[in-house]
């Protein structure tokens, strides 16, 4: 489904940790550098980042399977990072080879790596755009070529909204995507929260700040407005590990993120 690593050059890219490559490392992928591995190992001494990433990926897989079961065959993954093992296209295409997936990321090196990995897969593309600019995302050549927005699409915002500050007006960003989604479209959201494990999340926020990509944890009451205009599938907005989860071990890592899937009627 994806090709092995064949790195593209990027000035200075290997000199500092990169969020997308760190996430790849935490998930057991091979698309990372020595600087990422060193930082990741140090961060794991502070907070169980790998377990947190694995819970997030498990939620993503369950949500994608639900979208396919509901008849959705198009996926727009915003802030996707590197499409490492177990990502959207692998799950969706296994369920139905007719699925189409566009990954979107705003970092040139991450986009270049993703395009290299998926260079032989005609059902998948990687667009370079910032999710805060829906017009740029939706008008990108990759979206226009692969997705038909007059038909239901699954818009995935898994773990990415914490990177939007309040000044970015995340609820308005989500609403702009909702406005162009056809009836029957699905929105998949997960969001970092300190509601249950404030000390653990404080440490996680500190680790993120060291990568120069700070994140914002939000309460359930702050996440709910992001889902306005969507009918939430059962069990609603809950801890992501409990969204049709399968009894994940209680380590604390499973309590730092909310998850939900909503349908536009």
CSV table of C-alpha atoms in Angstrom, one decimal:
chain,number,residue,atom,x,y,z
A,1,UNK,CA,0.0,0.0,0.0
A,2,UNK,CA,2.9,2.3,0.6
A,3,UNK,CA,6.5,2.4,-0.5
A,4,UNK,CA,9.5,2.2,1.8
A,5,UNK,CA,11.3,5.3,2.9
A,6,UNK,CA,13.1,7.3,0.2
A,7,UNK,CA,13.9,10.6,1.8
A,8,UNK,CA,13.7,13.9,-0.1
A,9,UNK,CA,16.1,16.7,0.9
A,10,UNK,CA,14.9,19.6,3.0
A,11,UNK,CA,17.4,22.1,4.4
A,12,UNK,CA,17.7,21.8,8.1
A,13,UNK,CA,14.9,19.2,8.2
A,14,UNK,CA,17.0,16.6,9.9
A,15,UNK,CA,18.4,19.0,12.5
A,16,UNK,CA,15.4,19.3,14.8
A,17,UNK,CA,12.5,17.0,15.9
A,18,UNK,CA,9.5,17.1,13.6
A,19,UNK,CA,6.0,16.4,14.9
A,20,UNK,CA,4.9,14.3,12.0
A,21,UNK,CA,8.0,12.1,12.2
A,22,UNK,CA,7.8,11.9,16.0
A,23,UNK,CA,4.2,10.6,15.6
A,24,UNK,CA,5.5,8.1,13.0
A,25,UNK,CA,8.1,6.9,15.5
A,26,UNK,CA,5.6,6.5,18.3
A,27,UNK,CA,3.5,4.3,16.0
A,28,UNK,CA,6.5,2.1,15.1
A,29,UNK,CA,7.0,3.6,11.7
A,30,UNK,CA,10.3,3.9,9.8
A,31,UNK,CA,9.8,7.5,8.4
A,32,UNK,CA,11.9,9.4,11.0
A,33,UNK,CA,15.4,10.6,11.7
A,34,UNK,CA,17.9,10.1,14.4
A,35,UNK,CA,17.0,13.5,15.9
A,36,UNK,CA,13.4,12.4,16.1
A,37,UNK,CA,14.2,9.1,17.8
A,38,UNK,CA,16.4,10.8,20.3
A,39,UNK,CA,13.8,13.3,21.2
A,40,UNK,CA,11.1,10.7,21.3
A,41,UNK,CA,13.0,8.5,23.7
A,42,UNK,CA,13.6,11.4,26.0
A,43,UNK,CA,9.9,12.4,25.9
A,44,UNK,CA,8.8,8.9,26.8
A,45,UNK,CA,10.6,9.3,30.1
A,46,UNK,CA,8.2,12.2,30.9
A,47,UNK,CA,4.9,11.2,29.4
A,48,UNK,CA,3.6,8.0,27.7
A,49,UNK,CA,3.4,9.7,24.3
A,50,UNK,CA,3.6,6.4,22.3
A,51,UNK,CA,0.6,5.0,24.1
A,52,UNK,CA,-1.3,8.2,23.6
A,53,UNK,CA,-0.5,8.1,19.8
A,54,UNK,CA,-1.5,4.5,19.6
A,55,UNK,CA,-4.9,5.2,21.2
A,56,UNK,CA,-5.4,8.1,18.8
A,57,UNK,CA,-4.6,5.8,15.8
A,58,UNK,CA,-6.9,3.1,17.1
A,59,UNK,CA,-9.8,5.6,17.3
A,60,UNK,CA,-9.0,6.8,13.8
A,61,UNK,CA,-9.2,3.2,12.5
A,62,UNK,CA,-12.5,2.6,14.2
A,63,UNK,CA,-14.0,5.9,12.9
A,64,UNK,CA,-12.8,5.2,9.3
A,65,UNK,CA,-14.4,1.7,9.4
A,66,UNK,CA,-17.6,3.3,10.6
A,67,UNK,CA,-17.6,5.8,7.8
A,68,UNK,CA,-17.2,3.1,5.2
A,69,UNK,CA,-20.0,1.1,6.8
A,70,UNK,CA,-22.2,4.1,6.5
A,71,UNK,CA,-21.5,4.3,2.8
A,72,UNK,CA,-18.8,7.0,2.7
A,73,UNK,CA,-16.1,6.3,0.1
A,74,UNK,CA,-14.2,9.7,0.2
A,75,UNK,CA,-11.9,10.9,2.9
A,76,UNK,CA,-10.2,14.2,3.5
A,77,UNK,CA,-7.7,13.9,6.3
A,78,UNK,CA,-6.7,17.4,7.5
A,79,UNK,CA,-3.3,17.8,9.3
A,80,UNK,CA,-2.5,14.3,8.4
A,81,UNK,CA,1.2,14.2,9.0
A,82,UNK,CA,3.1,11.3,7.4
A,83,UNK,CA,0.7,8.6,6.3
A,84,UNK,CA,2.4,5.9,8.3
A,85,UNK,CA,1.3,2.3,9.1
A,86,UNK,CA,-2.4,1.8,9.8
A,87,UNK,CA,-3.5,5.2,8.3
A,88,UNK,CA,-6.7,6.2,6.6
A,89,UNK,CA,-6.0,4.8,3.1
A,90,UNK,CA,-5.0,1.4,4.4
A,91,UNK,CA,-8.1,1.0,6.5
A,92,UNK,CA,-10.5,2.5,3.9
A,93,UNK,CA,-9.1,0.6,0.9
A,94,UNK,CA,-9.1,-2.7,2.8
A,95,UNK,CA,-12.8,-2.1,3.5
A,96,UNK,CA,-13.6,-1.0,-0.1
A,97,UNK,CA,-11.0,-0.5,-2.9
A,98,UNK,CA,-13.3,2.1,-4.4
A,99,UNK,CA,-12.4,4.5,-1.6
A,100,UNK,CA,-10.4,7.7,-2.3
A,101,UNK,CA,-8.3,9.5,0.2
A,102,UNK,CA,-6.6,13.0,0.2
A,103,UNK,CA,-4.2,13.8,3.0
A,104,UNK,CA,-3.5,17.4,3.8
A,105,UNK,CA,-0.6,18.9,5.6
A,106,UNK,CA,1.0,22.4,5.6
A,107,UNK,CA,4.6,21.3,6.1
A,108,UNK,CA,6.6,20.9,2.8
A,109,UNK,CA,8.9,18.1,4.0
A,110,UNK,CA,6.0,16.1,5.4
A,111,UNK,CA,4.1,16.5,2.1
A,112,UNK,CA,7.1,15.5,0.1
A,113,UNK,CA,7.7,12.4,2.2
A,114,UNK,CA,4.0,11.4,1.9
A,115,UNK,CA,4.0,11.9,-1.8
A,116,UNK,CA,7.0,9.7,-2.2
A,117,UNK,CA,5.5,7.0,0.0
A,118,UNK,CA,2.3,6.9,-2.0
A,119,UNK,CA,3.7,7.6,-5.4
A,120,UNK,CA,2.3,4.4,-6.9
A,121,UNK,CA,-1.2,4.6,-5.4
A,122,UNK,CA,-3.8,6.2,-7.7
A,123,UNK,CA,-6.5,6.2,-5.0
A,124,UNK,CA,-4.5,8.4,-2.6
A,125,UNK,CA,-3.0,11.9,-2.9
A,126,UNK,CA,-1.2,14.4,-0.6
A,127,UNK,CA,-2.1,18.1,-0.8
A,128,UNK,CA,0.0,20.9,0.7
A,129,UNK,CA,-2.3,23.4,2.4
A,130,UNK,CA,-3.2,24.8,5.8
A,131,UNK,CA,-6.4,23.5,7.2
A,132,UNK,CA,-7.1,27.0,8.5
A,133,UNK,CA,-7.6,28.0,4.8
A,134,UNK,CA,-10.5,25.8,3.6
A,135,UNK,CA,-10.5,27.5,0.2
A,136,UNK,CA,-6.9,26.5,-0.4
A,137,UNK,CA,-7.6,23.0,0.8
A,138,UNK,CA,-10.7,22.4,-1.2
A,139,UNK,CA,-9.3,24.0,-4.4
A,140,UNK,CA,-6.1,22.1,-4.3
A,141,UNK,CA,-5.4,20.0,-7.4
A,142,UNK,CA,-5.4,16.8,-5.3
A,143,UNK,CA,-8.9,17.4,-3.8
A,144,UNK,CA,-10.3,18.5,-7.2
A,145,UNK,CA,-8.9,15.4,-8.9
A,146,UNK,CA,-9.9,12.7,-6.4
A,147,UNK,CA,-12.9,14.0,-4.4
A,148,UNK,CA,-16.4,14.8,-5.5
A,149,UNK,CA,-17.8,17.2,-2.8
A,150,UNK,CA,-21.3,16.9,-4.2
A,151,UNK,CA,-21.3,13.4,-2.6
A,152,UNK,CA,-20.8,12.4,1.0
A,153,UNK,CA,-17.2,12.8,2.3
A,154,UNK,CA,-15.6,12.1,5.6
A,155,UNK,CA,-13.6,15.1,6.9
A,156,UNK,CA,-11.1,13.9,9.5
A,157,UNK,CA,-9.7,16.3,12.1
A,158,UNK,CA,-8.0,13.7,14.3
A,159,UNK,CA,-5.6,15.2,16.8
A,160,UNK,CA,-5.1,18.4,14.8
A,161,UNK,CA,-7.5,20.9,16.3
A,162,UNK,CA,-5.3,21.3,19.4
A,163,UNK,CA,-2.8,23.0,17.1
A,164,UNK,CA,-5.3,25.8,16.5
A,165,UNK,CA,-5.3,28.5,19.1
A,166,UNK,CA,-8.4,30.3,20.1
A,167,UNK,CA,-7.3,33.2,17.9
A,168,UNK,CA,-7.5,30.8,14.9
A,169,UNK,CA,-11.3,30.4,15.7
A,170,UNK,CA,-11.4,26.6,15.4
A,171,UNK,CA,-15.2,26.5,15.5
A,172,UNK,CA,-15.4,28.8,12.5
A,173,UNK,CA,-12.8,26.7,10.6
A,174,UNK,CA,-14.9,23.6,11.2
A,175,UNK,CA,-18.0,25.4,10.1
A,176,UNK,CA,-16.5,26.4,6.8
A,177,UNK,CA,-15.8,22.8,6.0
A,178,UNK,CA,-19.3,21.8,7.1
A,179,UNK,CA,-20.8,24.4,4.7
A,180,UNK,CA,-19.4,22.6,1.7
A,181,UNK,CA,-20.0,19.0,2.9
A,182,UNK,CA,-22.9,17.2,1.2
A,183,UNK,CA,-25.7,15.7,3.3
A,184,UNK,CA,-24.6,12.3,4.7
A,185,UNK,CA,-21.0,13.5,5.1
A,186,UNK,CA,-19.2,12.6,8.3
A,187,UNK,CA,-16.9,14.6,10.5
A,188,UNK,CA,-14.4,12.7,12.6
A,189,UNK,CA,-12.8,14.7,15.5
A,190,UNK,CA,-10.5,13.9,18.3
A,191,UNK,CA,-9.1,16.6,20.7
A,192,UNK,CA,-6.6,16.7,23.5
A,193,UNK,CA,-8.2,17.3,26.9
A,194,UNK,CA,-7.0,17.8,30.5
A,195,UNK,CA,-10.3,17.0,32.0
A,196,UNK,CA,-9.2,13.7,33.4
A,197,UNK,CA,-5.4,13.7,33.6
A,198,UNK,CA,-4.4,17.4,34.0
A,199,UNK,CA,-0.8,16.6,35.2
A,200,UNK,CA,-0.1,14.2,32.4
A,201,UNK,CA,-1.5,16.6,29.8
A,202,UNK,CA,0.5,19.5,31.2
A,203,UNK,CA,3.6,17.4,30.7
A,204,UNK,CA,2.5,16.6,27.1
A,205,UNK,CA,1.9,20.2,26.3
A,206,UNK,CA,5.4,20.9,27.6
A,207,UNK,CA,6.9,18.3,25.4
A,208,UNK,CA,5.0,19.7,22.4
A,209,UNK,CA,6.3,23.2,23.1
A,210,UNK,CA,9.9,21.9,22.8
A,211,UNK,CA,9.2,21.0,19.2
A,212,UNK,CA,8.1,24.6,18.5
A,213,UNK,CA,4.6,23.3,17.7
A,214,UNK,CA,2.5,24.1,20.8
A,215,UNK,CA,-0.8,22.5,21.5
A,216,UNK,CA,-4.0,23.6,23.3
A,217,UNK,CA,-5.9,21.2,25.5
A,218,UNK,CA,-9.6,21.9,25.7
A,219,UNK,CA,-12.4,20.8,28.0
A,220,UNK,CA,-15.5,18.8,26.9
A,221,UNK,CA,-17.5,22.0,27.1
A,222,UNK,CA,-15.0,23.7,24.8
A,223,UNK,CA,-14.9,20.9,22.3
A,224,UNK,CA,-18.7,20.6,21.9
A,225,UNK,CA,-19.1,23.8,19.9
A,226,UNK,CA,-16.7,22.5,17.3
A,227,UNK,CA,-19.3,19.9,16.5
A,228,UNK,CA,-22.2,22.3,15.9
A,229,UNK,CA,-24.3,21.4,13.0
A,230,UNK,CA,-23.6,17.6,13.1
A,231,UNK,CA,-25.7,14.8,14.5
A,232,UNK,CA,-23.3,12.8,16.7
A,233,UNK,CA,-23.3,9.1,16.3
A,234,UNK,CA,-23.6,7.0,19.5
A,235,UNK,CA,-22.0,7.3,22.1
A,236,UNK,CA,-21.6,11.0,21.3
A,237,UNK,CA,-18.6,13.0,22.4
A,238,UNK,CA,-16.7,10.7,24.8
A,239,UNK,CA,-13.1,9.8,25.6
A,240,UNK,CA,-11.8,8.6,22.3
A,241,UNK,CA,-10.7,5.2,23.7
A,242,UNK,CA,-14.3,4.6,24.7
A,243,UNK,CA,-15.7,5.4,21.3
A,244,UNK,CA,-16.6,1.8,20.3
A,245,UNK,CA,-13.3,0.8,22.0
A,246,UNK,CA,-12.4,-2.7,22.9
A,247,UNK,CA,-11.3,-2.5,26.5
A,248,UNK,CA,-8.0,-0.8,26.2
A,249,UNK,CA,-5.7,-1.1,29.2
A,250,UNK,CA,-6.1,1.6,31.8
A,251,UNK,CA,-2.8,3.4,31.9
A,252,UNK,CA,-4.0,7.0,31.8
A,253,UNK,CA,-3.0,7.4,28.2
A,254,UNK,CA,-6.5,6.5,27.1
A,255,UNK,CA,-8.0,9.4,29.0
A,256,UNK,CA,-6.3,12.4,27.4
A,257,UNK,CA,-8.5,12.8,24.3
A,258,UNK,CA,-12.1,13.1,23.4
A,259,UNK,CA,-13.5,11.6,20.2
A,260,UNK,CA,-16.7,11.9,18.2
A,261,UNK,CA,-18.1,11.2,14.7
A,262,UNK,CA,-20.9,13.4,13.5
A,263,UNK,CA,-23.1,13.3,10.4
A,264,UNK,CA,-24.3,16.2,8.4
A,265,UNK,CA,-28.0,15.9,7.7
